Each structure stands twice: as C-alpha cells, then as structure tokens.
Tab-separated table of C-alpha atoms in Angstrom:
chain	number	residue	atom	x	y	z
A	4	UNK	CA	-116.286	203.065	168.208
A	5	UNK	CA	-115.275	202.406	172.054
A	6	UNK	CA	-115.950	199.695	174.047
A	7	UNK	CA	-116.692	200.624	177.836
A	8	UNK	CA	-117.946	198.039	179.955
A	9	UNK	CA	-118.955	195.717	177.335
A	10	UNK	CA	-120.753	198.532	175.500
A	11	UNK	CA	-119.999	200.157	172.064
A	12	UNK	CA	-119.991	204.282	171.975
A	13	UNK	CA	-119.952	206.218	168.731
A	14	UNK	CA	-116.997	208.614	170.014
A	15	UNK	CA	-115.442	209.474	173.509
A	16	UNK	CA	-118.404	212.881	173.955
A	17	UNK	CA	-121.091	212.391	176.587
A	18	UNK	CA	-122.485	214.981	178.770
A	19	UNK	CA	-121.823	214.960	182.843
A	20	UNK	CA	-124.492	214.682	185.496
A	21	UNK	CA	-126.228	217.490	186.638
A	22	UNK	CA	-126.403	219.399	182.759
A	23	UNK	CA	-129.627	218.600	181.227
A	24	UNK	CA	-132.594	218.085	182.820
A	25	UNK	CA	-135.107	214.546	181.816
A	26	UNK	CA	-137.360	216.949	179.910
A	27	UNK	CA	-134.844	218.222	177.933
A	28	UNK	CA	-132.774	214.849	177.106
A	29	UNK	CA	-134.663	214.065	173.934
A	30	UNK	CA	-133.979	217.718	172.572
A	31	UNK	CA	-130.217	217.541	172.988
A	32	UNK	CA	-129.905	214.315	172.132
A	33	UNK	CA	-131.422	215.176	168.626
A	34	UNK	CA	-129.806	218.356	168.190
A	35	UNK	CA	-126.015	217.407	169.371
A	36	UNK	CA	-125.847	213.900	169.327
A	37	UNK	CA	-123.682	213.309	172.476
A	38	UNK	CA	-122.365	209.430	172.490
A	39	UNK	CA	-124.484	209.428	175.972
A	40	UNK	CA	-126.360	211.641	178.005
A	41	UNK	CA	-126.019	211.552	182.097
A	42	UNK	CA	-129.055	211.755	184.048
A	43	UNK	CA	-128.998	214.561	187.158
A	44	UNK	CA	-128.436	212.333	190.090
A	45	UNK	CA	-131.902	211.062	190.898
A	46	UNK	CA	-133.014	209.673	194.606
A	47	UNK	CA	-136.055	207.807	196.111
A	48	UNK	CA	-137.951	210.646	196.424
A	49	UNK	CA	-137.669	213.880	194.802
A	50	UNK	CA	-135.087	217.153	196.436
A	51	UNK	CA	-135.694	220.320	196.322
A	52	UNK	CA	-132.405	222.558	195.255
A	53	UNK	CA	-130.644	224.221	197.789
A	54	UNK	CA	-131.753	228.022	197.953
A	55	UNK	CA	-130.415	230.384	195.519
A	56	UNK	CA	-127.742	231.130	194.179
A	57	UNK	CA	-126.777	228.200	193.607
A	58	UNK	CA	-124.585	228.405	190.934
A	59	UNK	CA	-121.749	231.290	190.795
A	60	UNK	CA	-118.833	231.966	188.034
A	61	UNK	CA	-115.766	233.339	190.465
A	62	UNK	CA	-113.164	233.246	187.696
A	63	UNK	CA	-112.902	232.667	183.271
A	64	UNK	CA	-114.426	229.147	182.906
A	65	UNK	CA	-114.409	228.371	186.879
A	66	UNK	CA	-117.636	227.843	188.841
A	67	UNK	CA	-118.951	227.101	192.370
A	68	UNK	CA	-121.903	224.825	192.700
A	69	UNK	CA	-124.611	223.960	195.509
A	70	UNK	CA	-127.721	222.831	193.676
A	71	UNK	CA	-127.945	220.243	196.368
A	72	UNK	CA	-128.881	217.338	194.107
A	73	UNK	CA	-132.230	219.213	193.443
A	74	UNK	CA	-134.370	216.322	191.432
A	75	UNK	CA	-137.704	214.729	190.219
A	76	UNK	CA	-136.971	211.658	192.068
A	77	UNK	CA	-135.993	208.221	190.370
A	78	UNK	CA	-140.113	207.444	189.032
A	79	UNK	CA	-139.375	210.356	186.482
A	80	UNK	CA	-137.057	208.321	184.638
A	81	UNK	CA	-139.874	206.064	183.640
A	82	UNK	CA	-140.806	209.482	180.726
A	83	UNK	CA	-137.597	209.250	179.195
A	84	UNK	CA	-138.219	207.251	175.891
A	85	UNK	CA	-135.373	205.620	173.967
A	86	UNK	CA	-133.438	207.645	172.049
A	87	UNK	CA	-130.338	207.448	169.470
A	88	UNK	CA	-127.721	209.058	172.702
A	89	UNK	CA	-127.168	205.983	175.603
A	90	UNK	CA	-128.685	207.251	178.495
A	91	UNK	CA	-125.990	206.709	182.044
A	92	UNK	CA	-128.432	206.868	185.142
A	93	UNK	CA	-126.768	208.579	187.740
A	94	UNK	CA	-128.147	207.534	191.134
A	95	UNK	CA	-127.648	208.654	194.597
A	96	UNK	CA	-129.490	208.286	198.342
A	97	UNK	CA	-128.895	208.548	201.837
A	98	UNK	CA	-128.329	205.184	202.708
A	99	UNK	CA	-127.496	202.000	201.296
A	100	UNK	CA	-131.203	200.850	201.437
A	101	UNK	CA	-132.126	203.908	199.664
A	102	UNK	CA	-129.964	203.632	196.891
A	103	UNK	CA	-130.780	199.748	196.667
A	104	UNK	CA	-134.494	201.050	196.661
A	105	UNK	CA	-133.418	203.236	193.593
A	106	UNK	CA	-131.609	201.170	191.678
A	107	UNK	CA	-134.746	198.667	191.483
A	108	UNK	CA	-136.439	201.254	189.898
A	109	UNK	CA	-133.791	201.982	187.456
A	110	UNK	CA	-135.797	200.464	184.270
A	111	UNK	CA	-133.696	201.932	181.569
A	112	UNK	CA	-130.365	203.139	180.374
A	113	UNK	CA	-127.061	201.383	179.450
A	114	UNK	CA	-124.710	201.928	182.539
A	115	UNK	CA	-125.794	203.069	186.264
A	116	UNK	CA	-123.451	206.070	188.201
A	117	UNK	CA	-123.245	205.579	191.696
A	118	UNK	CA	-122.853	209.424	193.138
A	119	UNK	CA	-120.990	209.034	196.568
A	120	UNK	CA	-119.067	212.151	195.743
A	121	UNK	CA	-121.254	214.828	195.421
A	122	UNK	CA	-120.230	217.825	198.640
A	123	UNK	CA	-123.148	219.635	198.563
A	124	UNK	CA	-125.682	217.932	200.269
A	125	UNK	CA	-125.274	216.676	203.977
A	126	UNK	CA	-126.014	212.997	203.999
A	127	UNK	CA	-125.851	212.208	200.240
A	128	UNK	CA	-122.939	211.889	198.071
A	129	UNK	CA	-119.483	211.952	199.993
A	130	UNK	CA	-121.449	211.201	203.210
A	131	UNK	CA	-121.692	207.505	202.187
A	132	UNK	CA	-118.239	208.089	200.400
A	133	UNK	CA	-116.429	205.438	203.265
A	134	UNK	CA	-118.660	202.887	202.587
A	135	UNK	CA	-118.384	202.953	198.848
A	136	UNK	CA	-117.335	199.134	199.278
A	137	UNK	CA	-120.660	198.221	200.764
A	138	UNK	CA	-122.780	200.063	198.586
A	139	UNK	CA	-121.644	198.413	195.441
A	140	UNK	CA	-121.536	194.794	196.720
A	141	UNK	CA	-125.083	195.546	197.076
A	142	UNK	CA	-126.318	197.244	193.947
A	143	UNK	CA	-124.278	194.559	192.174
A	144	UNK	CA	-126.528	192.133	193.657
A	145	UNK	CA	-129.739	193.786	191.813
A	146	UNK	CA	-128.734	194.751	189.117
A	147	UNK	CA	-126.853	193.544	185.725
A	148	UNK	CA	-126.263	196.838	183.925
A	149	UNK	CA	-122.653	197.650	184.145
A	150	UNK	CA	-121.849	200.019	187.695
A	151	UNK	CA	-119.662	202.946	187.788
A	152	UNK	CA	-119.098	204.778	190.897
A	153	UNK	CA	-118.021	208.622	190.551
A	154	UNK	CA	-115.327	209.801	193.237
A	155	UNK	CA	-114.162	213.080	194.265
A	156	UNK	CA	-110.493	214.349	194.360
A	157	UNK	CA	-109.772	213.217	197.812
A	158	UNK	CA	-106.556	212.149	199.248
A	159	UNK	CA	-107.579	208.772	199.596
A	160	UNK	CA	-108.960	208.234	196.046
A	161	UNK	CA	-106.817	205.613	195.282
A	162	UNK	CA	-107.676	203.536	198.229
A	163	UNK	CA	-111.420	204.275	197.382
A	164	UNK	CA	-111.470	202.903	193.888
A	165	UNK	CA	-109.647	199.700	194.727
A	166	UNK	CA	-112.788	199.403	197.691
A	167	UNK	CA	-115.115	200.517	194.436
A	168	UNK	CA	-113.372	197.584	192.128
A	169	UNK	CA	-112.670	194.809	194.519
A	170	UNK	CA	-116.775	195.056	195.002
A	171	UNK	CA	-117.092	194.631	191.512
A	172	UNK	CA	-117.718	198.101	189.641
A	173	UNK	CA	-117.230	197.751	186.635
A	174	UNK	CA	-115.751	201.537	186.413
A	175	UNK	CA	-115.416	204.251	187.837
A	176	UNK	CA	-116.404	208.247	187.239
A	177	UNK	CA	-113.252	211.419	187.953
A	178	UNK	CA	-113.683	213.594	188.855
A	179	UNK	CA	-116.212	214.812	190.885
A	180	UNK	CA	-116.542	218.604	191.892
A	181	UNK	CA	-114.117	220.127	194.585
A	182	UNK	CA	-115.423	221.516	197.468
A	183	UNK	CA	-115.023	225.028	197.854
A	184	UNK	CA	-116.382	228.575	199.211
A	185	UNK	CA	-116.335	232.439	197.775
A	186	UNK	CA	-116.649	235.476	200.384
A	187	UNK	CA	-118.142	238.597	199.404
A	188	UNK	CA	-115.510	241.216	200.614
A	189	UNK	CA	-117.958	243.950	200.449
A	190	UNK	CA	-120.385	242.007	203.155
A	191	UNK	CA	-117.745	239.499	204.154
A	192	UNK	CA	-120.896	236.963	203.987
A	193	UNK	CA	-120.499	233.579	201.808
A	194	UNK	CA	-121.743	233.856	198.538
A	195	UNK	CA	-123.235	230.764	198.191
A	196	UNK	CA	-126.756	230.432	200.135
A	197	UNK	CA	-125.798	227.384	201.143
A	198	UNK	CA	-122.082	228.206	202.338
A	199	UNK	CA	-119.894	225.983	200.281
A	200	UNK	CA	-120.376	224.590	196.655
A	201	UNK	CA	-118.374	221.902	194.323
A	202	UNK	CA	-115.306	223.921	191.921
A	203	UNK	CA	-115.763	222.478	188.503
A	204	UNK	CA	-114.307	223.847	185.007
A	205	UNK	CA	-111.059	224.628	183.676
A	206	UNK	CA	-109.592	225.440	187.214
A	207	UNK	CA	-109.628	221.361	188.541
A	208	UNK	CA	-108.427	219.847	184.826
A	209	UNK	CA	-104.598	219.621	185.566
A	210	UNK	CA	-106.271	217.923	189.270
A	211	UNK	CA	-108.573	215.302	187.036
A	212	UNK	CA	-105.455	214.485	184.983
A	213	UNK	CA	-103.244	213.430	187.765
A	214	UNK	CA	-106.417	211.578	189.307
A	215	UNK	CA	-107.571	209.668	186.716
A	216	UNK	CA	-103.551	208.734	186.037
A	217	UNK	CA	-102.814	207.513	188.941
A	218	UNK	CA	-105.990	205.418	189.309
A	219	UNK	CA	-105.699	203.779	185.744
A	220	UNK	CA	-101.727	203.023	186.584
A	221	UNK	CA	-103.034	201.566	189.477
A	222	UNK	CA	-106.117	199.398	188.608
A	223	UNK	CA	-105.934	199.797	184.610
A	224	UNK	CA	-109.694	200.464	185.102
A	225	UNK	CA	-112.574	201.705	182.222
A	226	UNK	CA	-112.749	205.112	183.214
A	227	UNK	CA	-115.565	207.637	182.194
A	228	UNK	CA	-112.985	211.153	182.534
A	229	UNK	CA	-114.146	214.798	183.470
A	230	UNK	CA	-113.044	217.803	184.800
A	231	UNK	CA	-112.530	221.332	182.618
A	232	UNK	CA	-112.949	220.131	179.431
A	233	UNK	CA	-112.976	223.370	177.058
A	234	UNK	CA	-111.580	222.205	174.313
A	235	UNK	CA	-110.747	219.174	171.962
A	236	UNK	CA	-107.116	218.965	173.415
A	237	UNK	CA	-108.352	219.232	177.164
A	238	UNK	CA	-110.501	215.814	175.526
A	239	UNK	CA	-107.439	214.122	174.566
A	240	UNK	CA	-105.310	214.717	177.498
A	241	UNK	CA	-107.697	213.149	179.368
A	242	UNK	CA	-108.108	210.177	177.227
A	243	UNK	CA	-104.255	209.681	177.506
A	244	UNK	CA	-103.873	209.256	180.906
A	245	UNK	CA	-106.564	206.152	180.963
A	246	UNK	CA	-110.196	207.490	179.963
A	247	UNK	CA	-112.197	206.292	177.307
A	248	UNK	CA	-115.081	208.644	177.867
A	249	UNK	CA	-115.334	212.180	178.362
A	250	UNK	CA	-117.320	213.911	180.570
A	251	UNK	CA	-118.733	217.633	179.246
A	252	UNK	CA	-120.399	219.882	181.974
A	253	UNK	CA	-118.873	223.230	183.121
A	254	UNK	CA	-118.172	224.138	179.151
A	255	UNK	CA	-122.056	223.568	177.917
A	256	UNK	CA	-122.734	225.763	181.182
A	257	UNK	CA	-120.157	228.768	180.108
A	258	UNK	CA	-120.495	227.918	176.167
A	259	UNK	CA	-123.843	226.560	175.531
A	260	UNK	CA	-124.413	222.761	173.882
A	261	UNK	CA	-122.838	223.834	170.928
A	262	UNK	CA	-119.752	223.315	172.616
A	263	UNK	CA	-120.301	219.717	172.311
A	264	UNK	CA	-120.128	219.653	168.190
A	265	UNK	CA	-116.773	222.209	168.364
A	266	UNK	CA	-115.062	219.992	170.661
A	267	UNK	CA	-116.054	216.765	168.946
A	268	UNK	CA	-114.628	218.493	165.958
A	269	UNK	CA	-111.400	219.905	167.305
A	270	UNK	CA	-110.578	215.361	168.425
A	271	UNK	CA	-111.370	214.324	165.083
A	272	UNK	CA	-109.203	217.058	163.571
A	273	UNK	CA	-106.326	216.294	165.577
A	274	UNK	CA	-106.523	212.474	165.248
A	275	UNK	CA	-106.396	213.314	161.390
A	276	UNK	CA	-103.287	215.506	161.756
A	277	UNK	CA	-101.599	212.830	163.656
A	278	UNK	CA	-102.772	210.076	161.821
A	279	UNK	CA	-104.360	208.122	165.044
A	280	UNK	CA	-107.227	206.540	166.333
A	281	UNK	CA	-109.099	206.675	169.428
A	282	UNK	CA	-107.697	203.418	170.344
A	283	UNK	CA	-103.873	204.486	170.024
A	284	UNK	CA	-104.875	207.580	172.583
A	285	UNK	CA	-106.263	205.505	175.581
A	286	UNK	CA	-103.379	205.162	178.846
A	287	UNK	CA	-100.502	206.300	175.907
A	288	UNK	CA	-99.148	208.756	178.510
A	289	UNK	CA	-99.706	206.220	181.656
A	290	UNK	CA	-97.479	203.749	179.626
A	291	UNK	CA	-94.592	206.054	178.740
C-alpha cells in the first residue's frame, strides 16, 4: 500500500488525464485494475476538441498533442458510479471563478488535479499558470478533498510549486506535456490543425526525472510522477527521485491498456529480485 495525501493506494499504477474517457472508466477499471483512474480535464461547460488531427506520432513512442481539453463538461461526472479504481478529478477553467464554479460541482472522487499546465488551449491551462498561488488559496477554501496542481516543465517550476505549496496543495502533478510543433517538409505547413501540440512519451522521461528531483529535494512534496513511462524500470526511476504515484498515458496510447498489467508486473518483479518494497524506492536517489 501507499499513502498519498492521507489516502491508501493498492500500488504506485494510475492512469494520466486525458486517456480514458467517463464512459469508459468503469470498463478499464474492471478489466486492468489501475490503483486510480484520472478524469480528462473537465470545465464549467463542455469544449469541443480542437480540429483534427489532433494527435500525431513524430518518432518510436513520441507524440504531439492538441486535443484542446475537448470535454463533457464537469455535470458529466455526476454518471460515474463508484468503482474498485480511486477516481482523481482533474479540473481546469478559464478563470479563477470558473474553476471555483467547478470544483463545487466536484461531488466525487478521492483527490482533485488542478490543470494550469495544459499548452494547448489559449486561456486554459498554462494561461492561469502565474497565478497558480491564487487559484489554490481559493479551491482550498471549498473544498476538503486533498489538491494537487499539475505543472509543466518550465524554467520556473520550482518557483511555481513552492507558490502551489505555500497555498496549501497538498501535491503536486510532473510533468505536464511539452509544447511543441512538427512541419510537413513536403507542404512546409504545420502538421497539427491547431499549430502546436504538448510532446509526451518516452522523448520528455529523462526531462520528468530531473523535474520531479529537483522539486522533491526542494519541498520533499507527495508527488503523483509522469512522463514516458514504457516500462516497469521507467516506473521505478521515477519513484526514486520522489514520486509515489505513477502516471501512465502515452504507453496505453502506443501499447494499448494492457500495458498497464505488463508494467505493474515488470515493478513487482524487480522489487522481488532486489528484495525491496515500495517504501525503500520513494526519494532513494534524491537522498544519495
């Protein structure tokens, strides 16, 4: 078991934002039992998805994303019924009343994700990125489920999760997508509809390890870690520089969700070989 925020998981797995759909949480929560399941970031009001494509592979286990935060809108939540995986309800808006409007709403679930990272919609995610300080002084004000607040790989990420802790999150979410942007040398136009997208998968991992080290020397924060995850060793790494939960999106997208079972496999396999726990893994290479 591991405790995050006052809260016991069966093992470090869960599933990013942005993977599965509300319709389809019950299905894979049956069928790969993920330790939690993270919503798509939901707002006030439903969004539609940014014009296709919206979703491109440009190298082996590297994507570029624009969906745009396409989603039902926060009232859809109310459909999900319990289920054996923890649900983490990832919300975002446009403004701080917005969000504070969505978090009200927010009527189930164990822990609440705070997107103000997300770079592919103008006016949500990043957008309210400098004011991450504000935004949870407020939602901690409504609400009592433990906060996280996910943060991109900026150059000012430290400074931004002492802002996110000193207003009392109780964690934080790394990393976030990249921003970044494939031409089309045959047309020289953008291949992304929308011009630039977020870089997940294997490409940012070695950038999530040195982010979410440097934030858990710093703040020796709970830390939910992700960021190119392909494999049970990627897991681990992760977990040693400071996260107790992992984070799997890009790999269920190139792999399918039965990537979830081989990777849960391939940590329980090595803790046997070395004869460790979880709990001996956490911030091991942070201390050293």
């Amino acid at each position: 078991m591991i405790n995050l925020a006052g809260i016991q998981f069966k093992d470090p797995i869960i599933i990013s934002s942005g993977i599965v759909t509300l319709s389809k949480i019950q299905e894979v929560c049956k069928n790969y039992l993920p330790s939690a399941i993270t919503t798509k970031t939901l707002t006030l009001k439903p969004l539609n998805p940014h014009d296709p494509p919206t979703l491109v592979k440009f190298h082996d286990k590297c994507y570029l994303n624009a969906i745009g935060l396409g989603n039902p809108g926060i009232d859809e939540l109310k459909k999900i019924n319990e289920e054996e995986c923890k649900l983490i309800v990832s919300v975002g808006g446009s403004s701080i009343d917005e969000i504070m409007e969505v978090i009200k709403r927010v009527d189930r679930g164990e822990i609440i994700e705070l997107n103000l990272s997300s770079p592919n919609r103008k006016g949500y995610g990043e957008s309210l990125a400098s004011y991450v300080y504000e935004v949870v002084k407020n939602v901690k004000g409504v609400t009592n489920k433990p906060v996280f607040v996910k943060l991109g790989p900026w150059d000012n990420i430290i400074e931004s999760a002492g802002r996110a802790i000193s207003a009392g999150a109780d964690g934080l979410s790394l990393i976030n997508t990249v921003k970044g942007m494939v031409i089309d040398v045959e047309t020289f136009k953008k291949v992304m509809h929308y011009g630039t997208g977020g870089i997940s998968g294997k490409c940012i991992h070695p950038l999530a390890v040195r982010i979410i080290h440097d934030v858990y020397k710093e703040y020796n924060v709970d830390i939910i870690g992700m960021g190119g995850v392909f494999s049970g060793i990627d897991a681990i790494e992760l977990m040693s520089v400071g996260a107790k939960l992992i984070g799997l999106g890009t790999v269920i997208i190139d792999e399918g969700y039965s990537s979830i079972i081989r990777i849960r496999k391939e940590m329980e396999e090595y803790l046997k070989e070395k004869g460790l726990k979880y709990s001996d893994i956490i911030g091991v290479a942070v201390k050293k």
